[in-house]
C-alpha atoms as a printed R data frame, in Angstrom:
    type eleno elety resid chain resno       x       y       z
1   ATOM     1    CA   MET     A     1 -26.813 -31.827  39.797
2   ATOM     2    CA   LYS     A     2 -28.682 -32.373  35.732
3   ATOM     3    CA   THR     A     3 -28.882 -29.052  35.687
4   ATOM     4    CA   VAL     A     4 -25.412 -27.822  37.314
5   ATOM     5    CA   LEU     A     5 -23.898 -30.565  34.077
6   ATOM     6    CA   ARG     A     6 -26.300 -28.933  30.973
7   ATOM     7    CA   PHE     A     7 -25.333 -25.288  31.727
8   ATOM     8    CA   SER     A     8 -21.959 -25.886  32.097
9   ATOM     9    CA   LEU     A     9 -22.270 -28.120  28.514
10  ATOM    10    CA   LEU     A    10 -24.096 -25.390  27.387
11  ATOM    11    CA   GLY     A    11 -21.412 -23.056  28.191
12  ATOM    12    CA   ALA     A    12 -18.647 -25.042  27.536
13  ATOM    13    CA   PHE     A    13 -19.661 -25.384  23.548
14  ATOM    14    CA   LEU     A    14 -20.780 -21.437  23.395
15  ATOM    15    CA   LEU     A    15 -16.969 -20.119  24.750
16  ATOM    16    CA   SER     A    16 -15.594 -22.837  21.609
17  ATOM    17    CA   GLY     A    17 -17.319 -22.268  18.742
18  ATOM    18    CA   HIS     A    18 -16.386 -18.292  19.938
19  ATOM    19    CA   ALA     A    19 -13.498 -17.922  17.776
20  ATOM    20    CA   PHE     A    20 -15.800 -18.155  14.593
21  ATOM    21    CA   ALA     A    21 -18.812 -17.544  15.905
22  ATOM    22    CA   ALA     A    22 -18.867 -13.350  14.969
23  ATOM    23    CA   GLU     A    23 -20.742 -12.856  12.223
24  ATOM    24    CA   PRO     A    24 -18.373 -11.530   9.942
25  ATOM    25    CA   LYS     A    25 -18.542  -8.012   8.379
26  ATOM    26    CA   LYS     A    26 -20.232  -6.545   6.199
27  ATOM    27    CA   PHE     A    27 -18.097  -4.550   2.832
28  ATOM    28    CA   ASP     A    28 -19.714  -2.692   0.156
29  ATOM    29    CA   ILE     A    29 -18.684  -4.303  -3.293
30  ATOM    30    CA   SER     A    30 -20.055  -2.129  -5.461
31  ATOM    31    CA   MET     A    31 -16.739  -0.654  -6.154
32  ATOM    32    CA   PHE     A    32 -15.746  -3.633  -8.111
33  ATOM    33    CA   PRO     A    33 -16.941  -4.340 -11.169
34  ATOM    34    CA   ALA     A    34 -20.264  -6.815 -12.126
35  ATOM    35    CA   ALA     A    35 -18.821 -10.038 -13.258
36  ATOM    36    CA   GLU     A    36 -19.418 -10.857 -17.256
37  ATOM    37    CA   ILE     A    37 -22.684 -12.903 -18.862
38  ATOM    38    CA   ASN     A    38 -22.051 -16.551 -17.730
39  ATOM    39    CA   GLN     A    39 -19.535 -15.810 -15.015
40  ATOM    40    CA   GLU     A    40 -20.418 -14.389 -11.428
41  ATOM    41    CA   ARG     A    41 -18.482 -13.445  -8.980
42  ATOM    42    CA   VAL     A    42 -18.206 -14.994  -6.277
43  ATOM    43    CA   VAL     A    43 -17.208 -13.531  -2.765
44  ATOM    44    CA   VAL     A    44 -15.535 -14.837   0.627
45  ATOM    45    CA   ARG     A    45 -16.170 -13.270   3.738
46  ATOM    46    CA   LEU     A    46 -14.516 -14.182   6.976
47  ATOM    47    CA   PRO     A    47 -14.221 -13.665  10.750
48  ATOM    48    CA   GLU     A    48 -12.794 -11.576  12.915
49  ATOM    49    CA   VAL     A    49  -9.810 -14.079  14.546
50  ATOM    50    CA   GLU     A    50  -6.951 -13.798  17.429
51  ATOM    51    CA   ASN     A    51  -3.231 -14.232  14.883
52  ATOM    52    CA   GLU     A    52  -4.377 -13.824  10.529
53  ATOM    53    CA   ALA     A    53  -0.920 -13.515  10.926
54  ATOM    54    CA   ASP     A    54  -0.143 -17.043  11.854
55  ATOM    55    CA   MET     A    55  -3.997 -18.489   8.616
56  ATOM    56    CA   MET     A    56  -4.162 -18.767   5.262
57  ATOM    57    CA   VAL     A    57  -7.201 -19.466   3.281
58  ATOM    58    CA   GLU     A    58  -7.150 -22.097   0.902
59  ATOM    59    CA   LEU     A    59  -9.088 -21.376  -2.582
60  ATOM    60    CA   GLN     A    60 -10.838 -24.527  -4.343
61  ATOM    61    CA   VAL     A    61 -12.074 -24.418  -7.767
62  ATOM    62    CA   GLY     A    62 -13.924 -26.682  -9.248
63  ATOM    63    CA   LYS     A    63 -16.174 -28.675 -10.960
64  ATOM    64    CA   LYS     A    64 -18.466 -31.739  -9.737
65  ATOM    65    CA   MET     A    65 -18.433 -34.667 -12.462
66  ATOM    66    CA   LEU     A    66 -19.380 -38.479 -12.657
67  ATOM    67    CA   VAL     A    67 -15.594 -40.504 -12.043
68  ATOM    68    CA   ASP     A    68 -14.899 -43.489 -11.855
69  ATOM    69    CA   CYS     A    69 -11.770 -44.741  -9.353
70  ATOM    70    CA   ASN     A    70  -9.275 -42.554 -10.910
71  ATOM    71    CA   VAL     A    71  -8.641 -39.479  -9.798
72  ATOM    72    CA   PRO     A    72  -9.784 -36.067 -12.287
73  ATOM    73    CA   ARG     A    73  -7.858 -33.114 -11.750
74  ATOM    74    CA   PHE     A    74  -7.530 -29.241 -14.129
75  ATOM    75    CA   ALA     A    75  -4.468 -27.076 -14.236
76  ATOM    76    CA   GLY     A    76  -5.164 -23.010 -13.598
77  ATOM    77    CA   ASN     A    77  -4.550 -20.086 -11.732
78  ATOM    78    CA   LEU     A    78  -6.017 -17.808  -9.844
79  ATOM    79    CA   GLU     A    79  -5.546 -14.254 -11.319
80  ATOM    80    CA   GLN     A    80  -5.478 -10.995  -8.543
81  ATOM    81    CA   HIS     A    81  -7.127  -7.645 -10.859
82  ATOM    82    CA   SER     A    82  -6.751  -5.132  -9.101
83  ATOM    83    CA   VAL     A    83  -9.540  -2.114  -8.658
84  ATOM    84    CA   LYS     A    84  -9.071   1.127 -10.999
85  ATOM    85    CA   GLY     A    85  -9.354   4.054  -8.593
86  ATOM    86    CA   TRP     A    86  -9.881   1.916  -4.980
87  ATOM    87    CA   GLY     A    87  -6.639  -0.589  -4.947
88  ATOM    88    CA   TYR     A    88  -8.441  -3.302  -4.083
89  ATOM    89    CA   ASN     A    89  -8.048  -6.632  -5.978
90  ATOM    90    CA   TYR     A    90  -9.814  -9.185  -6.780
91  ATOM    91    CA   LEU     A    91  -8.534 -12.402  -8.539
92  ATOM    92    CA   THR     A    92 -10.521 -13.922 -11.081
93  ATOM    93    CA   LEU     A    93  -9.251 -17.943 -12.810
94  ATOM    94    CA   GLY     A    94  -7.670 -18.063 -15.862
95  ATOM    95    CA   LYS     A    95  -7.365 -20.484 -18.484
96  ATOM    96    CA   VAL     A    96  -8.933 -24.348 -17.387
97  ATOM    97    CA   SER     A    97  -6.845 -26.890 -18.711
98  ATOM    98    CA   ASP     A    98  -9.286 -30.339 -20.709
99  ATOM    99    CA   PRO     A    99  -9.377 -32.577 -16.991
100 ATOM   100    CA   ILE     A   100  -6.152 -34.632 -16.323
101 ATOM   101    CA   SER     A   101  -6.306 -37.826 -14.714
102 ATOM   102    CA   THR     A   102  -4.737 -41.128 -13.624
103 ATOM   103    CA   LEU     A   103  -4.665 -44.235 -16.044
104 ATOM   104    CA   MET     A   104  -6.218 -46.165 -13.670
105 ATOM   105    CA   ALA     A   105  -8.139 -49.440 -14.733
106 ATOM   106    CA   CYS     A   106 -11.600 -49.187 -13.435
107 ATOM   107    CA   PRO     A   107 -14.775 -51.729 -12.340
108 ATOM   108    CA   GLU     A   108 -17.881 -50.916 -14.810
109 ATOM   109    CA   GLY     A   109 -19.967 -48.677 -13.689
110 ATOM   110    CA   GLN     A   110 -18.437 -47.820 -10.772
111 ATOM   111    CA   LYS     A   111 -18.526 -43.626 -10.737
112 ATOM   112    CA   LYS     A   112 -19.427 -40.974  -8.814
113 ATOM   113    CA   GLU     A   113 -20.087 -37.019  -8.012
114 ATOM   114    CA   SER     A   114 -17.327 -35.846  -6.930
115 ATOM   115    CA   PHE     A   115 -15.713 -31.869  -6.837
116 ATOM   116    CA   ILE     A   116 -12.393 -31.969  -9.231
117 ATOM   117    CA   GLN     A   117 -10.711 -29.230  -8.537
118 ATOM   118    CA   ILE     A   118  -7.837 -26.747 -10.160
119 ATOM   119    CA   TYR     A   119  -4.127 -27.276  -9.407
120 ATOM   120    CA   GLY     A   120  -1.909 -24.366 -10.324
121 ATOM   121    CA   GLN     A   121  -0.936 -20.685  -8.897
122 ATOM   122    CA   GLY     A   122  -2.765 -18.064  -6.442
123 ATOM   123    CA   PHE     A   123  -5.880 -20.694  -4.957
124 ATOM   124    CA   PHE     A   124  -3.433 -20.048  -1.853
125 ATOM   125    CA   VAL     A   125  -4.427 -16.424   0.218
126 ATOM   126    CA   ASN     A   126  -3.165 -14.768   3.614
127 ATOM   127    CA   TYR     A   127  -5.974 -14.866   5.902
128 ATOM   128    CA   ASN     A   128  -8.543 -10.994   5.297
129 ATOM   129    CA   SER     A   129 -11.165 -10.394   7.640
130 ATOM   130    CA   LYS     A   130 -11.362  -6.178   7.340
131 ATOM   131    CA   LEU     A   131 -11.271  -6.849   3.702
132 ATOM   132    CA   PRO     A   132 -13.788  -9.758   1.496
133 ATOM   133    CA   PHE     A   133 -11.686 -11.903  -1.562
134 ATOM   134    CA   VAL     A   134 -13.934 -11.244  -4.282
135 ATOM   135    CA   ILE     A   135 -13.540 -13.868  -7.573
136 ATOM   136    CA   TYR     A   136 -14.837 -14.615 -10.552
137 ATOM   137    CA   ILE     A   137 -15.492 -17.465 -11.960
138 ATOM   138    CA   PRO     A   138 -17.489 -19.067 -14.795
139 ATOM   139    CA   GLN     A   139 -20.735 -20.101 -13.234
140 ATOM   140    CA   GLU     A   140 -19.941 -24.339 -14.823
141 ATOM   141    CA   TYR     A   141 -17.510 -24.121 -11.658
142 ATOM   142    CA   GLU     A   142 -18.291 -23.439  -7.874
143 ATOM   143    CA   VAL     A   143 -15.629 -21.828  -5.206
144 ATOM   144    CA   ARG     A   144 -15.473 -23.981  -1.742
145 ATOM   145    CA   TYR     A   145 -12.125 -21.849   0.934
146 ATOM   146    CA   ARG     A   146 -10.865 -24.306   4.019
147 ATOM   147    CA   LEU     A   147  -8.555 -21.688   5.970
148 ATOM   148    CA   TRP     A   148  -5.197 -23.189   7.666
149 ATOM   149    CA   ARG     A   149  -3.686 -21.984  11.284
150 ATOM   150    CA   ALA     A   150   0.316 -21.567  11.476
151 ATOM   151    CA   ASP     A   151   1.350 -23.548  14.721
152 ATOM   152    CA   ALA     A   152   2.093 -20.967  18.137
153 ATOM   153    CA   GLN     A   153   6.025 -21.795  18.070
154 ATOM   154    CA   ALA     A   154   8.010 -23.007  14.737
155 ATOM   155    CA   GLN     A   155  10.637 -25.153  15.006
156 ATOM   156    CA   PRO     A   156  14.542 -24.673  14.695
157 ATOM   157    CA   ALA     A   157  15.638 -26.276  11.767
158 ATOM   158    CA   MET     A   158  19.063 -28.104  11.708
159 ATOM   159    CA   ILE     A   159  22.866 -27.268  10.072
160 ATOM   160    CA   GLU     A   160  23.831 -30.885   8.583
């Protein structure tokens, strides 16, 4: 009985991760420009999933900073460019503002390290497992991403 339960749990575990279990295919990125001095070329490769049209990718660009209880953020945009002769797109981080923040009175000595994100245009992109997302950022920043999935059924809007 215990053996059957173990194999059942193992099978359920393996099947539950099947949607994202496939390793993303390697795509040659040699046609993309090399990163400039003090920049990094970051590549996000996504696995194939069912209904890619129902998904979006949120690219989060930011950096870690010591912050207090206030909510800081940067403002900036990801700008899309094309690889000449290839038609592939890549993203570059445009000018980033100095951090802006709420102005709450915070207790002294309560600072912690936190990821401070840049907000602006170009951070939501369509899911595409066929081509990687190539992003050029200054070295002091990092890229994270989140996947967004739409509901299977659209809800009707009401006429008022």
